[in-house]
Amino acid sequence: MKIAVVGATGLVGSEMLKVLAERNFPVTELIPVASEKSKGKEIEFKGKKYKVVTPDEAIVMKPQIALFSAGGGTSTNYAPQFAAAGITVIDNSSAWRMDPTKKLVVPEVNAHVLSSDDKIIANPNCSTIQMVVVLKPLHERYKIKRVVVSTYQSVTGTGVKAVQQLNDERAGKEGEKAYPYQIDLNVIPQIDVFQENGYTKEEMKMIKETNKIMGDDNIRVTATTVRIPVIGGHSEAVNIEFENDFDLSEVRELLEKQTGVVVVDDPTNLKYPMPKDAHGKDEVFVGRIRRDESQDKALNLWVVADNLRKGAATNAVQIAEYLVKQGMV
């Protein structure tokens, strides 16, 4: 199977290559794609070297699947061109997520919505992905009324420049800035641009995407997204109010049975999920599971995942795996 990775030289694109190799995805030929300035560069994949091509050249090479992680502009421009050539696009940008004609998919939650007619499939926002994987079994059992989420997001979510800024500041060096403020020894309560309602774009993504993926517009969501000086994973404090009451031991059992979730919840021995432990892993980790004593039928959780893996690359590859397994490509 010919697979194109559009944005192969970027942070998420590189992670996609790593995930494809680790999960033994049936790649017979890799087509690394990037902008004109990266054309001709060599990318190594499973011991073989492949030359980077432009998106126009990649379309002519007719891959069955194209994993896109090259920003919204590239996706808006090229995803329809790839789709028109019969190539199934799995897009990691925000370009298609809220398009009512496109599916927004987290395989553990809503892979069943996919069909072979879907030629552009949207990969959700990293912070949304890890949250909905945890919400799904709880919503099925207790019916969620409202979610209040505060995020603690890694600099890798911004990209290479942000990682460099953090490292430069830590080393006391001057360098290029990805953020308007220092990030080392600081916390920035802004991810993406502010909207008219006072929320940031990232916060609104979490709200709208959760409803779309869960297939339920009645779930009310409010979010505060925050950038912290961490490399390797996003963390979230999630407060969930249910229609029906719950039993804590059953909540743990439901989460332990949920595909893609690992429960790390042993306060006596100081065991709880942390980004450094989620780094490089594909699962979503959940802990600090406890009743909200200020509100009836409400639960507190702490959710952690590697935002470049499950939050981006792994989720995209899992969508591709599902399509192959179902004979949709």
Short mmCIF file of C-alpha atoms in Angstrom, two decimals, residues 4-265:
data_model
loop_
_atom_site.label_atom_id
_atom_site.label_comp_id
_atom_site.label_asym_id
_atom_site.label_seq_id
_atom_site.Cartn_x
_atom_site.Cartn_y
_atom_site.Cartn_z
CA ALA A 4 1.84 9.65 1.57
CA VAL A 5 2.76 11.70 4.64
CA VAL A 6 2.16 15.38 3.85
CA GLY A 7 4.28 17.51 6.19
CA ALA A 8 6.77 14.66 6.65
CA THR A 9 9.55 16.98 7.83
CA GLY A 10 7.51 18.57 10.67
CA LEU A 11 7.08 17.49 14.31
CA VAL A 12 3.81 15.60 13.79
CA GLY A 13 4.81 14.31 10.35
CA SER A 14 8.00 12.79 11.79
CA GLU A 15 5.91 11.21 14.55
CA MET A 16 3.52 9.77 11.93
CA LEU A 17 6.47 8.04 10.23
CA LYS A 18 7.58 6.64 13.58
CA VAL A 19 4.07 5.39 14.42
CA LEU A 20 3.58 3.79 10.97
CA ALA A 21 6.84 1.88 11.47
CA GLU A 22 6.17 0.87 15.08
CA ARG A 23 2.65 -0.37 14.36
CA ASN A 24 3.81 -2.24 11.24
CA PHE A 25 1.31 -0.50 9.01
CA PRO A 26 1.33 -2.27 5.61
CA VAL A 27 3.36 0.38 3.74
CA THR A 28 4.81 -0.93 0.48
CA GLU A 29 5.93 2.51 -0.65
CA LEU A 30 6.27 5.67 1.38
CA ILE A 31 5.77 9.07 -0.25
CA PRO A 32 7.15 11.80 2.04
CA VAL A 33 5.65 15.14 1.03
CA ALA A 34 6.67 18.66 2.04
CA SER A 35 6.94 22.16 0.58
CA GLU A 36 9.06 23.06 -2.43
CA LYS A 37 11.97 24.10 -0.18
CA SER A 38 12.27 20.57 1.29
CA LYS A 39 11.98 18.81 -2.09
CA GLY A 40 14.73 16.26 -2.67
CA LYS A 41 15.59 15.86 1.03
CA GLU A 42 15.89 12.24 2.11
CA ILE A 43 13.68 10.65 4.75
CA GLU A 44 14.52 7.26 6.20
CA PHE A 45 11.69 4.84 6.87
CA LYS A 46 12.23 1.22 7.97
CA GLY A 47 15.83 1.22 6.73
CA LYS A 48 14.99 2.62 3.28
CA LYS A 49 15.55 6.14 2.04
CA TYR A 50 12.79 8.09 0.27
CA LYS A 51 13.08 11.48 -1.42
CA VAL A 52 10.69 14.25 -0.35
CA VAL A 53 8.31 15.32 -3.13
CA THR A 54 5.86 18.22 -3.49
CA PRO A 55 2.09 17.74 -3.04
CA ASP A 56 1.50 18.04 -6.81
CA GLU A 57 4.04 15.28 -7.49
CA ALA A 58 2.48 13.09 -4.77
CA ILE A 59 -0.99 13.25 -6.36
CA VAL A 60 0.45 11.88 -9.61
CA MET A 61 2.05 8.99 -7.64
CA LYS A 62 -1.46 7.89 -6.55
CA PRO A 63 -1.10 6.75 -2.92
CA GLN A 64 -4.13 5.00 -1.42
CA ILE A 65 -3.97 7.08 1.79
CA ALA A 66 -2.46 10.50 2.52
CA LEU A 67 -1.83 11.51 6.13
CA PHE A 68 -1.80 15.31 6.26
CA SER A 69 -0.02 17.33 8.92
CA ALA A 70 1.14 20.46 7.16
CA GLY A 71 -1.22 23.15 8.49
CA GLY A 72 -4.68 24.37 7.57
CA GLY A 73 -3.65 26.27 4.43
CA THR A 74 -2.05 23.22 2.83
CA SER A 75 -5.02 21.05 3.83
CA THR A 76 -7.61 23.50 2.47
CA ASN A 77 -5.73 23.72 -0.82
CA TYR A 78 -4.54 20.16 -1.37
CA ALA A 79 -6.88 17.78 0.47
CA PRO A 80 -9.68 18.26 -2.13
CA GLN A 81 -7.15 17.72 -4.94
CA PHE A 82 -5.95 14.45 -3.37
CA ALA A 83 -9.56 13.37 -2.74
CA ALA A 84 -10.54 14.15 -6.35
CA ALA A 85 -7.74 11.79 -7.45
CA GLY A 86 -9.36 9.00 -5.38
CA ILE A 87 -6.88 9.27 -2.48
CA THR A 88 -8.28 9.01 1.07
CA VAL A 89 -7.03 11.97 3.13
CA ILE A 90 -6.72 11.84 6.93
CA ASP A 91 -6.13 15.45 7.92
CA ASN A 92 -4.58 16.58 11.19
CA SER A 93 -5.27 20.32 10.76
CA SER A 94 -8.41 22.15 11.92
CA ALA A 95 -9.43 22.85 8.29
CA TRP A 96 -12.18 20.22 8.00
CA ARG A 97 -13.10 19.37 11.59
CA MET A 98 -16.32 21.34 11.84
CA ASP A 99 -17.33 20.88 8.19
CA PRO A 100 -20.74 19.13 8.44
CA THR A 101 -19.91 17.04 5.34
CA LYS A 102 -16.70 15.62 6.90
CA LYS A 103 -16.35 12.99 9.63
CA LEU A 104 -14.34 13.87 12.76
CA VAL A 105 -13.01 10.61 14.14
CA VAL A 106 -11.45 9.08 17.24
CA PRO A 107 -11.48 5.34 16.43
CA GLU A 108 -12.25 4.17 20.00
CA VAL A 109 -15.24 6.51 20.09
CA ASN A 110 -16.87 6.80 16.66
CA ALA A 111 -15.07 4.81 13.94
CA HIS A 112 -18.49 3.37 13.02
CA VAL A 113 -19.43 6.65 11.26
CA LEU A 114 -16.83 6.04 8.52
CA SER A 115 -17.62 4.70 5.07
CA SER A 116 -15.63 4.14 1.87
CA ASP A 117 -17.21 7.35 0.50
CA ASP A 118 -15.29 9.47 3.03
CA LYS A 119 -12.35 10.86 1.09
CA ILE A 120 -11.41 13.61 3.58
CA ILE A 121 -11.48 12.51 7.23
CA ALA A 122 -10.65 14.99 9.99
CA ASN A 123 -8.34 14.14 12.89
CA PRO A 124 -9.53 16.06 15.98
CA ASN A 125 -7.65 18.50 18.18
CA CYS A 126 -5.10 16.83 20.48
CA SER A 127 -6.72 17.96 23.73
CA THR A 128 -10.17 16.83 22.54
CA ILE A 129 -8.98 13.35 21.50
CA GLN A 130 -7.65 12.33 24.91
CA MET A 131 -10.73 13.65 26.69
CA VAL A 132 -13.40 11.95 24.53
CA VAL A 133 -11.69 8.53 24.76
CA VAL A 134 -12.29 8.77 28.52
CA LEU A 135 -15.78 10.31 28.25
CA LYS A 136 -17.21 7.66 25.91
CA PRO A 137 -17.84 4.72 28.31
CA LEU A 138 -19.01 7.11 31.04
CA HIS A 139 -21.51 8.83 28.72
CA GLU A 140 -22.89 5.47 27.58
CA ARG A 141 -23.43 4.39 31.18
CA TYR A 142 -24.44 7.56 33.06
CA LYS A 143 -25.26 10.16 30.35
CA ILE A 144 -23.09 13.27 30.59
CA LYS A 145 -24.83 16.63 31.15
CA ARG A 146 -21.82 18.94 31.45
CA VAL A 147 -18.02 18.90 31.24
CA VAL A 148 -15.67 21.53 32.72
CA VAL A 149 -12.10 21.04 31.51
CA SER A 150 -8.87 22.90 32.26
CA THR A 151 -5.83 21.87 30.24
CA TYR A 152 -2.09 21.91 30.96
CA GLN A 153 -0.59 21.65 27.48
CA SER A 154 2.93 20.82 26.34
CA VAL A 155 4.97 23.21 24.19
CA THR A 156 5.25 20.45 21.55
CA GLY A 157 1.65 21.34 20.66
CA THR A 158 2.95 24.62 19.22
CA GLY A 159 5.83 23.05 17.29
CA VAL A 160 9.61 23.00 16.97
CA LYS A 161 10.01 26.75 17.53
CA ALA A 162 8.25 26.53 20.92
CA VAL A 163 10.44 23.63 22.07
CA GLN A 164 13.48 25.69 21.05
CA GLN A 165 12.18 28.73 22.95
CA LEU A 166 11.77 26.67 26.13
CA ASN A 167 15.23 25.13 25.76
CA ASP A 168 16.82 28.52 25.01
CA GLU A 169 15.20 30.14 28.05
CA ARG A 170 16.22 27.24 30.26
CA ALA A 171 19.82 27.64 29.03
CA GLY A 172 19.71 31.44 29.43
CA LYS A 173 20.16 32.00 25.68
CA GLU A 174 18.47 34.51 23.40
CA GLY A 175 16.55 33.04 20.48
CA GLU A 176 13.46 33.07 18.31
CA LYS A 177 10.15 33.23 20.22
CA ALA A 178 7.04 31.15 19.53
CA TYR A 179 5.11 32.84 22.35
CA PRO A 180 4.60 36.49 23.25
CA TYR A 181 5.91 35.73 26.76
CA GLN A 182 8.58 33.66 28.46
CA ILE A 183 7.37 30.04 28.80
CA ASP A 184 10.08 28.65 31.10
CA LEU A 185 9.06 29.03 34.77
CA ASN A 186 5.77 30.46 33.55
CA VAL A 187 2.24 29.49 32.51
CA ILE A 188 0.43 31.16 29.59
CA PRO A 189 -3.40 31.02 29.79
CA GLN A 190 -3.81 31.36 26.03
CA ILE A 191 -3.69 28.72 23.32
CA ASP A 192 -4.50 30.02 19.81
CA VAL A 193 -6.20 33.38 19.19
CA PHE A 194 -8.97 34.96 21.24
CA GLN A 195 -12.53 34.94 19.87
CA GLU A 196 -15.23 37.58 20.36
CA ASN A 197 -16.73 35.63 23.28
CA GLY A 198 -13.47 35.81 25.28
CA TYR A 199 -12.62 32.13 24.69
CA THR A 200 -9.60 31.12 22.64
CA LYS A 201 -9.93 29.16 19.41
CA GLU A 202 -8.47 26.09 21.17
CA GLU A 203 -11.15 26.29 23.86
CA MET A 204 -13.92 26.56 21.27
CA LYS A 205 -12.42 23.60 19.38
CA MET A 206 -12.70 21.44 22.49
CA ILE A 207 -16.32 22.50 23.00
CA LYS A 208 -17.57 21.98 19.43
CA GLU A 209 -15.45 18.92 18.60
CA THR A 210 -16.58 17.06 21.73
CA ASN A 211 -20.23 17.41 20.69
CA LYS A 212 -19.50 16.29 17.12
CA ILE A 213 -17.38 13.25 18.04
CA MET A 214 -19.71 12.11 20.83
CA GLY A 215 -22.67 12.61 18.49
CA ASP A 216 -24.56 14.54 21.18
CA ASP A 217 -25.11 18.32 21.11
CA ASN A 218 -26.78 18.17 24.54
CA ILE A 219 -23.43 17.69 26.31
CA ARG A 220 -22.48 21.15 27.58
CA VAL A 221 -18.75 21.79 27.60
CA THR A 222 -16.66 24.69 28.89
CA ALA A 223 -12.87 24.84 28.61
CA THR A 224 -9.83 26.83 29.74
CA THR A 225 -6.68 25.87 27.82
CA VAL A 226 -3.25 26.69 29.23
CA ARG A 227 0.32 26.31 27.93
CA ILE A 228 2.87 25.05 30.47
CA PRO A 229 6.67 24.56 30.25
CA VAL A 230 6.51 20.81 29.63
CA ILE A 231 7.68 18.63 26.73
CA GLY A 232 5.95 15.36 26.07
CA GLY A 233 2.24 15.46 26.82
CA HIS A 234 -0.96 17.31 27.61
CA SER A 235 -2.74 17.01 30.97
CA GLU A 236 -6.35 17.85 31.73
CA ALA A 237 -8.41 18.33 34.88
CA VAL A 238 -11.88 17.16 33.83
CA ASN A 239 -15.05 17.65 35.88
CA ILE A 240 -18.09 15.71 34.62
CA GLU A 241 -21.69 16.12 35.72
CA PHE A 242 -23.99 13.17 34.88
CA GLU A 243 -27.76 12.71 34.51
CA ASN A 244 -27.52 9.51 36.56
CA ASP A 245 -25.57 8.76 39.70
CA PHE A 246 -22.51 6.51 39.57
CA ASP A 247 -20.52 4.12 41.67
CA LEU A 248 -16.78 4.92 41.81
CA SER A 249 -15.67 1.31 41.56
CA GLU A 250 -17.86 0.88 38.46
CA VAL A 251 -16.37 4.08 36.96
CA ARG A 252 -12.88 2.58 37.39
CA GLU A 253 -14.03 -0.70 35.88
CA LEU A 254 -15.57 1.04 32.83
CA LEU A 255 -12.37 3.01 32.26
CA GLU A 256 -10.17 -0.06 32.68
CA LYS A 257 -12.22 -1.85 30.01
CA GLN A 258 -12.14 1.07 27.57
CA THR A 259 -9.81 0.44 24.62
CA GLY A 260 -6.85 2.82 24.62
CA VAL A 261 -7.20 3.85 28.28
CA VAL A 262 -4.82 3.01 31.13
CA VAL A 263 -5.99 3.71 34.69
CA VAL A 264 -3.20 4.93 37.00
CA ASP A 265 -5.03 5.73 40.21
#
